[in-house]
mmCIF file of C-alpha atoms and ligand atoms in Angstrom:
data_model
loop_
_atom_site.group_PDB
_atom_site.id
_atom_site.type_symbol
_atom_site.label_atom_id
_atom_site.label_comp_id
_atom_site.label_asym_id
_atom_site.label_seq_id
_atom_site.Cartn_x
_atom_site.Cartn_y
_atom_site.Cartn_z
ATOM 1 C CA MET A 1 0.000 0.000 0.000
ATOM 2 C CA TYR A 2 2.829 2.435 0.846
ATOM 3 C CA ASN A 3 6.295 2.555 -0.764
ATOM 4 C CA HIS A 4 8.037 4.231 2.155
ATOM 5 C CA LEU A 5 6.010 3.268 5.233
ATOM 6 C CA LEU A 6 5.002 0.136 7.054
ATOM 7 C CA TYR A 7 1.602 0.347 8.699
ATOM 8 C CA GLU A 8 -0.088 -2.018 11.100
ATOM 9 C CA VAL A 9 -2.811 -1.860 13.715
ATOM 10 C CA ASN A 10 -2.987 -4.194 16.712
ATOM 11 C CA ASP A 11 -5.728 -3.919 19.298
ATOM 12 C CA GLY A 12 -6.555 -0.362 18.251
ATOM 13 C CA ILE A 13 -2.925 0.839 18.392
ATOM 14 C CA ALA A 14 -1.464 1.842 15.023
ATOM 15 C CA VAL A 15 2.263 1.710 14.287
ATOM 16 C CA ILE A 16 3.707 3.689 11.387
ATOM 17 C CA SER A 17 7.324 2.769 10.589
ATOM 18 C CA ILE A 18 9.229 5.069 8.248
ATOM 19 C CA ASN A 19 10.875 2.606 5.892
ATOM 20 C CA ASN A 20 13.661 3.944 3.683
ATOM 21 C CA PRO A 21 16.462 1.530 4.634
ATOM 22 C CA LYS A 22 18.998 2.802 2.076
ATOM 23 C CA SER A 23 19.027 6.279 3.599
ATOM 24 C CA LEU A 24 18.502 5.467 7.293
ATOM 25 C CA ASN A 25 14.824 6.393 6.837
ATOM 26 C CA ALA A 26 15.485 9.884 5.470
ATOM 27 C CA LEU A 27 12.339 11.783 4.507
ATOM 28 C CA ASN A 28 11.932 12.534 0.807
ATOM 29 C CA THR A 29 8.855 14.236 -0.676
ATOM 30 C CA GLU A 30 7.095 10.974 -1.436
ATOM 31 C CA THR A 31 7.624 9.669 2.101
ATOM 32 C CA ILE A 32 6.179 12.844 3.609
ATOM 33 C CA GLU A 33 3.198 12.671 1.242
ATOM 34 C CA GLU A 34 2.597 9.055 2.223
ATOM 35 C CA LEU A 35 2.911 9.969 5.897
ATOM 36 C CA GLY A 36 0.258 12.650 5.364
ATOM 37 C CA ALA A 37 -2.069 10.154 3.680
ATOM 38 C CA CYS A 38 -1.488 7.629 6.460
ATOM 39 C CA ILE A 39 -2.206 10.199 9.194
ATOM 40 C CA ASN A 40 -5.438 11.112 7.381
ATOM 41 C CA ALA A 41 -6.338 7.411 7.306
ATOM 42 C CA VAL A 42 -5.643 7.156 11.055
ATOM 43 C CA ALA A 43 -7.825 10.232 11.672
ATOM 44 C CA ALA A 44 -10.669 8.689 9.686
ATOM 45 C CA ASP A 45 -10.490 5.282 11.394
ATOM 46 C CA SER A 46 -12.377 5.421 14.684
ATOM 47 C CA SER A 47 -11.050 1.993 15.667
ATOM 48 C CA VAL A 48 -7.520 3.459 15.982
ATOM 49 C CA LYS A 49 -7.136 4.774 19.544
ATOM 50 C CA GLY A 50 -3.421 5.491 19.714
ATOM 51 C CA LEU A 51 -0.479 5.903 17.335
ATOM 52 C CA ILE A 52 3.208 5.020 17.524
ATOM 53 C CA ILE A 53 5.656 6.381 14.957
ATOM 54 C CA THR A 54 9.018 4.660 14.632
ATOM 55 C CA GLY A 55 11.749 3.874 12.093
ATOM 56 C CA ALA A 56 12.165 0.538 10.345
ATOM 57 C CA GLY A 57 15.424 -1.310 11.018
ATOM 58 C CA PRO A 58 17.702 -1.342 14.047
ATOM 59 C CA LYS A 59 19.728 1.823 13.577
ATOM 60 C CA SER A 60 17.621 4.818 12.754
ATOM 61 C CA PHE A 61 14.336 6.498 13.568
ATOM 62 C CA VAL A 62 14.710 9.100 10.803
ATOM 63 C CA ALA A 63 18.098 10.541 9.759
ATOM 64 C CA GLY A 64 16.535 13.792 8.563
ATOM 65 C CA ALA A 65 15.187 15.167 5.343
ATOM 66 C CA ASP A 66 16.665 13.519 2.258
ATOM 67 C CA ILE A 67 19.819 15.479 1.455
ATOM 68 C CA SER A 68 20.196 13.862 -1.976
ATOM 69 C CA GLU A 69 16.784 15.231 -2.955
ATOM 70 C CA MET A 70 17.363 18.694 -1.432
ATOM 71 C CA VAL A 71 20.829 19.269 -2.898
ATOM 72 C CA ASN A 72 19.484 20.502 -6.248
ATOM 73 C CA SER A 73 16.434 22.350 -4.928
ATOM 74 C CA GLY A 74 16.163 26.116 -5.235
ATOM 75 C CA ALA A 75 14.474 28.560 -2.871
ATOM 76 C CA GLU A 76 10.916 27.919 -4.062
ATOM 77 C CA LYS A 77 11.281 24.143 -3.844
ATOM 78 C CA GLY A 78 12.913 24.412 -0.423
ATOM 79 C CA ARG A 79 10.006 26.504 0.814
ATOM 80 C CA SER A 80 7.327 24.190 -0.575
ATOM 81 C CA PHE A 81 9.140 21.149 0.884
ATOM 82 C CA ALA A 82 9.029 22.768 4.331
ATOM 83 C CA MET A 83 5.380 23.727 3.886
ATOM 84 C CA LEU A 84 4.457 20.168 2.917
ATOM 85 C CA ALA A 85 6.178 18.783 6.021
ATOM 86 C CA ASP A 86 4.636 21.501 8.212
ATOM 87 C CA LYS A 87 1.166 20.542 6.981
ATOM 88 C CA VAL A 88 1.741 16.841 7.591
ATOM 89 C CA PHE A 89 3.449 17.276 10.988
ATOM 90 C CA SER A 90 0.695 19.686 12.084
ATOM 91 C CA SER A 91 -1.953 17.127 11.104
ATOM 92 C CA LEU A 92 -0.074 14.606 13.259
ATOM 93 C CA GLU A 93 0.014 17.045 16.158
ATOM 94 C CA ALA A 94 -3.715 17.767 15.746
ATOM 95 C CA LEU A 95 -4.829 14.118 15.956
ATOM 96 C CA PRO A 96 -7.271 13.715 18.845
ATOM 97 C CA ILE A 97 -5.647 10.432 19.918
ATOM 98 C CA VAL A 98 -2.373 10.019 21.807
ATOM 99 C CA THR A 99 0.748 9.784 19.635
ATOM 100 C CA ILE A 100 4.180 8.517 20.699
ATOM 101 C CA ALA A 101 7.480 8.651 18.816
ATOM 102 C CA ALA A 102 9.392 5.437 19.500
ATOM 103 C CA VAL A 103 12.860 6.821 18.784
ATOM 104 C CA ASN A 104 14.919 3.770 17.903
ATOM 105 C CA GLY A 105 18.214 5.306 16.752
ATOM 106 C CA TYR A 106 19.086 8.464 14.824
ATOM 107 C CA ALA A 107 16.538 11.263 15.154
ATOM 108 C CA LEU A 108 18.386 13.976 13.293
ATOM 109 C CA GLY A 109 17.056 17.102 11.593
ATOM 110 C CA GLY A 110 13.622 16.242 10.211
ATOM 111 C CA GLY A 111 13.683 13.088 12.352
ATOM 112 C CA CYS A 112 13.965 15.060 15.583
ATOM 113 C CA GLU A 113 11.280 17.383 14.194
ATOM 114 C CA LEU A 114 8.950 14.469 13.428
ATOM 115 C CA ALA A 115 9.452 13.124 16.959
ATOM 116 C CA MET A 116 8.610 16.563 18.363
ATOM 117 C CA ALA A 117 5.303 16.618 16.483
ATOM 118 C CA CYS A 118 4.237 13.580 18.543
ATOM 119 C CA ASP A 119 2.761 14.028 22.023
ATOM 120 C CA ILE A 120 5.456 11.967 23.758
ATOM 121 C CA ARG A 121 8.957 10.717 22.866
ATOM 122 C CA VAL A 122 10.267 7.423 24.195
ATOM 123 C CA ALA A 123 13.914 6.820 23.280
ATOM 124 C CA SER A 124 15.802 3.556 23.071
ATOM 125 C CA ASP A 125 19.237 3.637 24.696
ATOM 126 C CA ASN A 126 20.928 3.853 21.264
ATOM 127 C CA ALA A 127 18.929 6.945 20.228
ATOM 128 C CA ILE A 128 20.804 10.008 19.021
ATOM 129 C CA PHE A 129 19.030 13.354 18.688
ATOM 130 C CA GLY A 130 20.252 16.466 16.921
ATOM 131 C CA GLN A 131 19.551 19.306 14.536
ATOM 132 C CA PRO A 132 22.482 19.267 12.079
ATOM 133 C CA GLU A 133 20.945 21.677 9.547
ATOM 134 C CA VAL A 134 23.136 24.773 9.966
ATOM 135 C CA GLY A 135 26.088 22.519 9.189
ATOM 136 C CA LEU A 136 24.434 21.925 5.801
ATOM 137 C CA GLY A 137 23.911 25.630 5.244
ATOM 138 C CA ILE A 138 20.187 25.530 5.950
ATOM 139 C CA ILE A 139 18.044 25.774 9.083
ATOM 140 C CA PRO A 140 15.705 23.276 10.718
ATOM 141 C CA GLY A 141 12.728 23.579 8.394
ATOM 142 C CA PHE A 142 10.196 21.019 9.569
ATOM 143 C CA GLY A 143 9.313 22.929 12.754
ATOM 144 C CA GLY A 144 12.629 22.615 14.615
ATOM 145 C CA THR A 145 13.217 26.290 15.348
ATOM 146 C CA GLN A 146 9.671 26.502 16.743
ATOM 147 C CA ARG A 147 8.897 23.200 18.460
ATOM 148 C CA LEU A 148 12.351 22.627 20.000
ATOM 149 C CA ALA A 149 12.314 26.011 21.756
ATOM 150 C CA ARG A 150 8.771 25.410 23.002
ATOM 151 C CA LEU A 151 9.724 21.947 24.259
ATOM 152 C CA ILE A 152 13.115 22.475 25.928
ATOM 153 C CA GLY A 153 13.367 26.282 26.164
ATOM 154 C CA LYS A 154 15.033 28.898 24.016
ATOM 155 C CA GLY A 155 18.545 28.634 25.429
ATOM 156 C CA ARG A 156 18.885 24.877 25.044
ATOM 157 C CA ALA A 157 17.213 24.959 21.615
ATOM 158 C CA LYS A 158 19.702 27.562 20.450
ATOM 159 C CA GLU A 159 22.594 25.497 21.804
ATOM 160 C CA LEU A 160 21.485 22.348 19.970
ATOM 161 C CA ILE A 161 20.650 24.120 16.706
ATOM 162 C CA LEU A 162 23.669 26.433 16.566
ATOM 163 C CA THR A 163 26.302 23.888 17.639
ATOM 164 C CA THR A 164 24.651 20.956 15.774
ATOM 165 C CA ASP A 165 25.777 18.819 18.732
ATOM 166 C CA ARG A 166 24.317 15.334 18.707
ATOM 167 C CA ILE A 167 23.007 14.152 22.065
ATOM 168 C CA ASN A 168 22.321 10.670 23.332
ATOM 169 C CA ALA A 169 19.122 9.342 24.877
ATOM 170 C CA GLU A 170 20.124 10.102 28.485
ATOM 171 C CA GLU A 171 20.951 13.711 27.665
ATOM 172 C CA ALA A 172 17.718 14.034 25.665
ATOM 173 C CA TYR A 173 15.898 12.748 28.750
ATOM 174 C CA ARG A 174 17.772 15.122 31.045
ATOM 175 C CA ILE A 175 16.748 18.186 29.025
ATOM 176 C CA GLY A 176 13.155 17.046 28.482
ATOM 177 C CA LEU A 177 13.405 16.181 24.802
ATOM 178 C CA ALA A 178 12.769 12.502 25.580
ATOM 179 C CA ASN A 179 10.087 11.560 28.116
ATOM 180 C CA LYS A 180 11.614 8.177 28.874
ATOM 181 C CA VAL A 181 14.581 5.962 27.974
ATOM 182 C CA THR A 182 14.357 2.213 27.576
ATOM 183 C CA THR A 183 16.176 -0.665 25.928
ATOM 184 C CA LYS A 184 15.900 -1.284 22.195
ATOM 185 C CA GLU A 185 14.147 -4.560 22.886
ATOM 186 C CA GLU A 186 11.496 -3.037 25.137
ATOM 187 C CA LEU A 187 10.866 0.163 23.183
ATOM 188 C CA LEU A 188 7.611 -0.777 21.468
ATOM 189 C CA THR A 189 6.255 -2.526 24.555
ATOM 190 C CA VAL A 190 6.938 0.539 26.697
ATOM 191 C CA CYS A 191 5.177 2.750 24.126
ATOM 192 C CA THR A 192 2.235 0.362 23.853
ATOM 193 C CA ASP A 193 1.887 0.166 27.642
ATOM 194 C CA MET A 194 1.914 3.948 27.859
ATOM 195 C CA ILE A 195 -0.838 4.191 25.236
ATOM 196 C CA ARG A 196 -2.879 1.581 27.109
ATOM 197 C CA ARG A 197 -2.639 3.710 30.265
ATOM 198 C CA VAL A 198 -4.028 6.645 28.273
ATOM 199 C CA LEU A 199 -6.818 4.459 26.857
ATOM 200 C CA LYS A 200 -8.092 3.742 30.358
ATOM 201 C CA ASN A 201 -9.159 7.392 30.514
ATOM 202 C CA GLY A 202 -12.011 9.249 28.863
ATOM 203 C CA PRO A 203 -11.193 9.605 25.149
ATOM 204 C CA PHE A 204 -13.009 12.932 24.775
ATOM 205 C CA ALA A 205 -11.275 14.313 27.854
ATOM 206 C CA VAL A 206 -7.908 13.115 26.518
ATOM 207 C CA ALA A 207 -8.545 14.828 23.175
ATOM 208 C CA VAL A 208 -9.676 18.053 24.836
ATOM 209 C CA ALA A 209 -6.740 18.109 27.285
ATOM 210 C CA LYS A 210 -4.345 17.594 24.383
ATOM 211 C CA ARG A 211 -5.968 20.385 22.357
ATOM 212 C CA CYS A 212 -5.884 22.789 25.327
ATOM 213 C CA ILE A 213 -2.167 22.148 25.894
ATOM 214 C CA GLU A 214 -1.342 22.634 22.198
ATOM 215 C CA SER A 215 -3.470 25.746 21.722
ATOM 216 C CA GLY A 216 -2.466 27.210 25.076
ATOM 217 C CA MET A 217 1.224 27.213 24.125
ATOM 218 C CA ASP A 218 0.444 29.979 21.631
ATOM 219 C CA MET A 219 -1.771 32.062 23.948
ATOM 220 C CA ASP A 220 -1.229 34.431 26.829
ATOM 221 C CA LEU A 221 -2.148 32.996 30.242
ATOM 222 C CA GLN A 222 -5.520 34.759 30.610
ATOM 223 C CA ASN A 223 -6.774 33.591 27.208
ATOM 224 C CA GLY A 224 -5.365 30.114 27.870
ATOM 225 C CA LEU A 225 -7.221 29.931 31.195
ATOM 226 C CA GLN A 226 -10.454 31.109 29.544
ATOM 227 C CA MET A 227 -10.092 28.446 26.842
ATOM 228 C CA GLU A 228 -9.463 25.841 29.555
ATOM 229 C CA ALA A 229 -12.573 26.915 31.526
ATOM 230 C CA ASP A 230 -14.706 26.660 28.371
ATOM 231 C CA ALA A 231 -13.320 23.212 27.597
ATOM 232 C CA PHE A 232 -13.760 22.136 31.242
ATOM 233 C CA GLY A 233 -17.434 23.125 30.979
ATOM 234 C CA LEU A 234 -17.809 21.180 27.749
ATOM 235 C CA CYS A 235 -16.586 18.023 29.494
ATOM 236 C CA PHE A 236 -19.445 18.349 32.001
ATOM 237 C CA ALA A 237 -21.913 17.733 29.168
ATOM 238 C CA THR A 238 -20.505 14.277 28.380
ATOM 239 C CA ASP A 239 -21.468 10.729 29.372
ATOM 240 C CA GLU A 240 -17.764 10.261 29.996
ATOM 241 C CA LYS A 241 -17.825 12.704 32.903
ATOM 242 C CA MET A 242 -20.847 10.947 34.403
ATOM 243 C CA GLU A 243 -19.164 7.542 34.066
ATOM 244 C CA GLY A 244 -15.829 8.768 35.467
ATOM 245 C CA MET A 245 -17.301 10.467 38.530
ATOM 246 C CA THR A 246 -19.960 7.830 39.200
ATOM 247 C CA ALA A 247 -17.332 5.099 39.011
ATOM 248 C CA PHE A 248 -15.224 6.949 41.598
ATOM 249 C CA LEU A 249 -18.167 7.337 43.969
ATOM 250 C CA GLU A 250 -19.173 3.709 43.476
ATOM 251 C CA LYS A 251 -15.557 2.662 44.182
ATOM 252 C CA ARG A 252 -15.160 0.882 40.864
ATOM 253 C CA LYS A 253 -12.980 1.413 37.815
ATOM 254 C CA ALA A 254 -14.480 3.658 35.151
ATOM 255 C CA ASN A 255 -15.251 1.968 31.865
ATOM 256 C CA PHE A 256 -14.800 4.275 28.920
ATOM 257 C CA GLY A 257 -14.723 1.455 26.384
ATOM 258 C CA GLY A 258 -10.975 1.759 25.657
ATOM 259 C CA ALA A 259 -8.239 -0.782 26.429
ATOM 260 C CA LYS A 260 -8.694 -2.931 29.525
HETATM 261 N N1 CAA B 1 19.573 12.118 3.472
HETATM 262 C C1 CAA B 1 19.957 11.289 2.495
HETATM 263 N N2 CAA B 1 20.691 10.187 2.700
HETATM 264 C C2 CAA B 1 21.057 9.913 3.969
HETATM 265 C C3 CAA B 1 20.681 10.729 5.045
HETATM 266 C C4 CAA B 1 19.897 11.877 4.761
HETATM 267 N N3 CAA B 1 19.468 12.711 5.714
HETATM 268 N N4 CAA B 1 21.205 10.216 6.175
HETATM 269 C C5 CAA B 1 21.856 9.097 5.821
HETATM 270 N N5 CAA B 1 21.770 8.907 4.492
HETATM 271 C C6 CAA B 1 22.361 7.834 3.700
HETATM 272 C C7 CAA B 1 23.856 8.009 3.524
HETATM 273 O O1 CAA B 1 24.125 8.927 2.473
HETATM 274 C C8 CAA B 1 24.283 6.597 3.212
HETATM 275 O O2 CAA B 1 23.987 6.338 1.870
HETATM 276 P P1 CAA B 1 25.002 5.450 0.983
HETATM 277 O O3 CAA B 1 24.984 4.080 1.645
HETATM 278 O O4 CAA B 1 24.374 5.462 -0.375
HETATM 279 O O5 CAA B 1 26.317 6.115 1.072
HETATM 280 C C9 CAA B 1 23.331 5.759 4.079
HETATM 281 O O6 CAA B 1 22.241 6.615 4.411
HETATM 282 C C10 CAA B 1 23.972 5.309 5.370
HETATM 283 O O7 CAA B 1 24.508 6.440 6.005
HETATM 284 P P2 CAA B 1 26.015 6.540 6.533
HETATM 285 O O8 CAA B 1 26.910 5.669 5.711
HETATM 286 O O9 CAA B 1 26.359 7.989 6.633
HETATM 287 O O10 CAA B 1 25.839 5.874 7.966
HETATM 288 P P3 CAA B 1 26.669 6.186 9.283
HETATM 289 O O11 CAA B 1 26.239 5.175 10.271
HETATM 290 O O12 CAA B 1 28.103 6.334 8.990
HETATM 291 O O13 CAA B 1 26.143 7.639 9.782
HETATM 292 C C11 CAA B 1 24.493 9.321 10.261
HETATM 293 C C12 CAA B 1 24.837 7.816 10.173
HETATM 294 C C13 CAA B 1 25.279 9.972 11.386
HETATM 295 C C14 CAA B 1 23.003 9.436 10.539
HETATM 296 C C15 CAA B 1 24.857 10.005 8.922
HETATM 297 O O14 CAA B 1 24.269 9.253 7.859
HETATM 298 C C16 CAA B 1 24.373 11.407 8.798
HETATM 299 O O15 CAA B 1 25.000 12.319 9.323
HETATM 300 N N6 CAA B 1 23.267 11.617 8.050
HETATM 301 C C17 CAA B 1 22.745 12.935 7.787
HETATM 302 C C18 CAA B 1 22.063 13.519 8.985
HETATM 303 C C19 CAA B 1 21.575 14.927 8.692
HETATM 304 O O16 CAA B 1 22.335 15.824 8.405
HETATM 305 N N7 CAA B 1 20.249 15.128 8.794
HETATM 306 C C20 CAA B 1 19.620 16.392 8.575
HETATM 307 C C21 CAA B 1 19.159 16.523 7.165
HETATM 308 S S1 CAA B 1 18.599 18.140 6.765
HETATM 309 C C22 CAA B 1 17.052 18.244 7.438
HETATM 310 O O17 CAA B 1 16.558 17.313 8.054
HETATM 311 C C23 CAA B 1 16.360 19.530 7.193
HETATM 312 C C24 CAA B 1 15.120 19.728 7.939
HETATM 313 O O18 CAA B 1 14.996 20.436 8.877
HETATM 314 C C25 CAA B 1 13.955 19.038 7.555
#
């Protein structure tokens, strides 16, 4: 079905593996287009409750945008390439379900940027993160100058982007770029378990909480708090809220119909 992705769904959890083995899963235009189509398919499939994005093979999550494709691009093509990736990564970020990047090796340039468009990053102990772009005479163009600063702060983002230093999984964890570090062998299990913990909660509440966090990052505090109050009120109109609170009062586990 896809030339550059592997896609499977088990028990409501989808796994997209970027699969360009000859280039350590570098992202060319076709791969990004396929990723966009696959994310749209995930969004349209109500049986998919959580999404993991990883890289095929043992060595790399995604080693960045495809340099061999970009080398002959001019300004207009460079801009449209970035806009394509922005659209796709933003559609990933806007999914109402939980998304986790299972970072199983190199997450460089566009790879680090793809991981940052997921809700959570779990790194295997061989993961390497970095933004090498200025060393190629370009800048991070798939959201790196924006999402990295929002995620780890301006000072650390500038350090990583301007030095192009590569950091390992432990350092990524220390600075908040990775949420968790695990072994290569356990990576997908750890991600799946984390998604299952999310699926025990109200799916509407999860989607609304996610949206409030995302939207709030771009608002001043007063407007963010107002948006949160509105969304809080909206939750009170749901069966989910009745089930969650009734279950607490009845001293039983709430059943929202997600994973057991
Ligand atoms: N684009 C195209 N091809 C790539 C690639 C990339 N980003 N990364 C790796 N490859 C290719 C290599 O050219 C090589 O191909 P050949 O076998 O045909 O020579 C193959 O993958 C294996 O790579 P290496 O032999 O280099 O493997 P290594 O283990 O020695 O090194 C690495 C691994 C450190 C990841 C190294 O490949 C590397 O530095 N890759 C480039 C990383 C990079 O600069 N990424 C940023 C790209 S720009 C970007 O992403 C812009 C943006 O913001 C979107």
